[in-house]
Amino acid sequence: MATVRFERLTKSYGSIPVVTDLDLELPDGSFTVLVGPSGCGKSTSLRMLAGLESVTSGTIRIGDRDVTNLQPRDRDIAMVFQNYALYPHLTVRENIAFPLRAVKTPRAEALAKADAVAESLGLATMSGRKPKDLSGGQQQRVAIGRAIIREPKVFLFDEPLSNLDAKLRVETRTELLQIQRRLGITSLYVTHDQEEAMTLSDRMVVMRDGRAAQVGTPLEVYDAPVDTFVASFVGSPKMNLVDGELTGEDFTLPNGFVLSLSQRISRGHVTLGVRPDDLVPTADDEGRATVKLVELLGPRAIVTVDVGGTELTCVVETARMSGITEGARVSLSARPGAVHVFDAETGRRVVGDQIEKGNELHP
Ligand code: ADP
Ligand code: MG
């Protein structure tokens, strides 16, 4: 096992920077997820760690070793891709044993080890099958087995669940997390899916345009996004972000609507953020907001509310939906301490003292 360090890692194609000054530490045994929109440099970062992509500048260390210029095979890394091509003519155990056979491990020894790996992945009963007789999730587990049989120091995943359907993706995600916890191998996982990042990671790195916008535990990032980009990228449905004037207890939207906050924050022009889960609609004939759309999800519903032409999203427990129907008038309040304030120019979070607990929004 090993700690991985990126030090000012930079990659450019010609004059186009793709990854810029990435500083990152993956603690020994941790599960770190790189998450961000398509094209932000996630795969490139991963591939530089794997040695599949050269580094323009900066250093990569695994444990005490500078591996920046080492060949991929000398890095003790295993990688699981989205396209986990298994050998169709080989059985599960032969597929898993393949990397050992490739380095001339005797057949009996390789297969015995493959059986142990298959067992640990819950594949023992199907170790004689060919890939075509497995489900997508089982095939993915075989691919993981093939990667772990060499006992790598570092495990890399590049969108390994993207090819699976939604239900299988969630199941395989859980299995993957259990496998990683059991093996304790330092892991770096790339995805564009913020939910996958939230559920899998010990630490997540939100990337934007080749830079780390924020690094933290999922809760740190969710509770205190550093800017409006992270705020809207992490969390589903998206955080409500509204520009307006914040003067004392009043927040005035561009359309003239006044939201009153039961806390004093004088900041002038700001972007106000409230997560849908923190914005509570209450049926109110005098209310000046209107329910535009109700989408039932089962235990919860997504409620879209119109506030004088501005749409806000609420997430409401189904048990608290009484009177919240399409067309109904509502008032809105935010849960105490749940308002995020961002600088309207830079989008940076306004931290600290100005934001007190116990706020309410009254449109
Ligand atoms: P992600 O995995 O976050 O979707 P990538 O790391 O694959 O993003 O790519 C980051 C950026 O680098 C993209 O804009 C992509 O077009 C560019 N890129 C990737 N590979 C090359 C290459 N070989 N030559 C030029 N540009 C590339
Ligand atoms: Mg990618």
Tab-separated table of C-alpha atoms in Angstrom, residues 43 79-85 140 143 156-164 190 192:
chain	number	residue	atom	x	y	z
A	43	SER	CA	-8.850	10.913	-17.328
A	79	MET	CA	-6.516	0.080	-13.792
A	80	VAL	CA	-10.164	-0.703	-14.484
A	81	PHE	CA	-11.651	1.025	-17.489
A	82	GLN	CA	-15.171	1.691	-18.641
A	83	ASN	CA	-14.618	-0.793	-21.438
A	84	TYR	CA	-13.449	-3.753	-19.432
A	85	ALA	CA	-12.857	-6.043	-22.404
A	140	GLN	CA	-17.265	-5.841	-14.154
A	143	ALA	CA	-12.448	-7.090	-14.571
A	156	LEU	CA	-7.312	3.262	-10.733
A	157	PHE	CA	-10.835	3.389	-12.085
A	158	ASP	CA	-11.945	5.435	-15.067
A	159	GLU	CA	-15.752	5.627	-15.182
A	160	PRO	CA	-15.980	1.858	-14.594
A	161	LEU	CA	-19.751	1.832	-14.169
A	162	SER	CA	-20.773	3.974	-17.136
A	163	ASN	CA	-21.766	1.030	-19.299
A	164	LEU	CA	-24.140	-0.442	-16.739
A	190	VAL	CA	-12.758	9.131	-12.041
A	192	HIS	CA	-18.510	12.780	-14.158
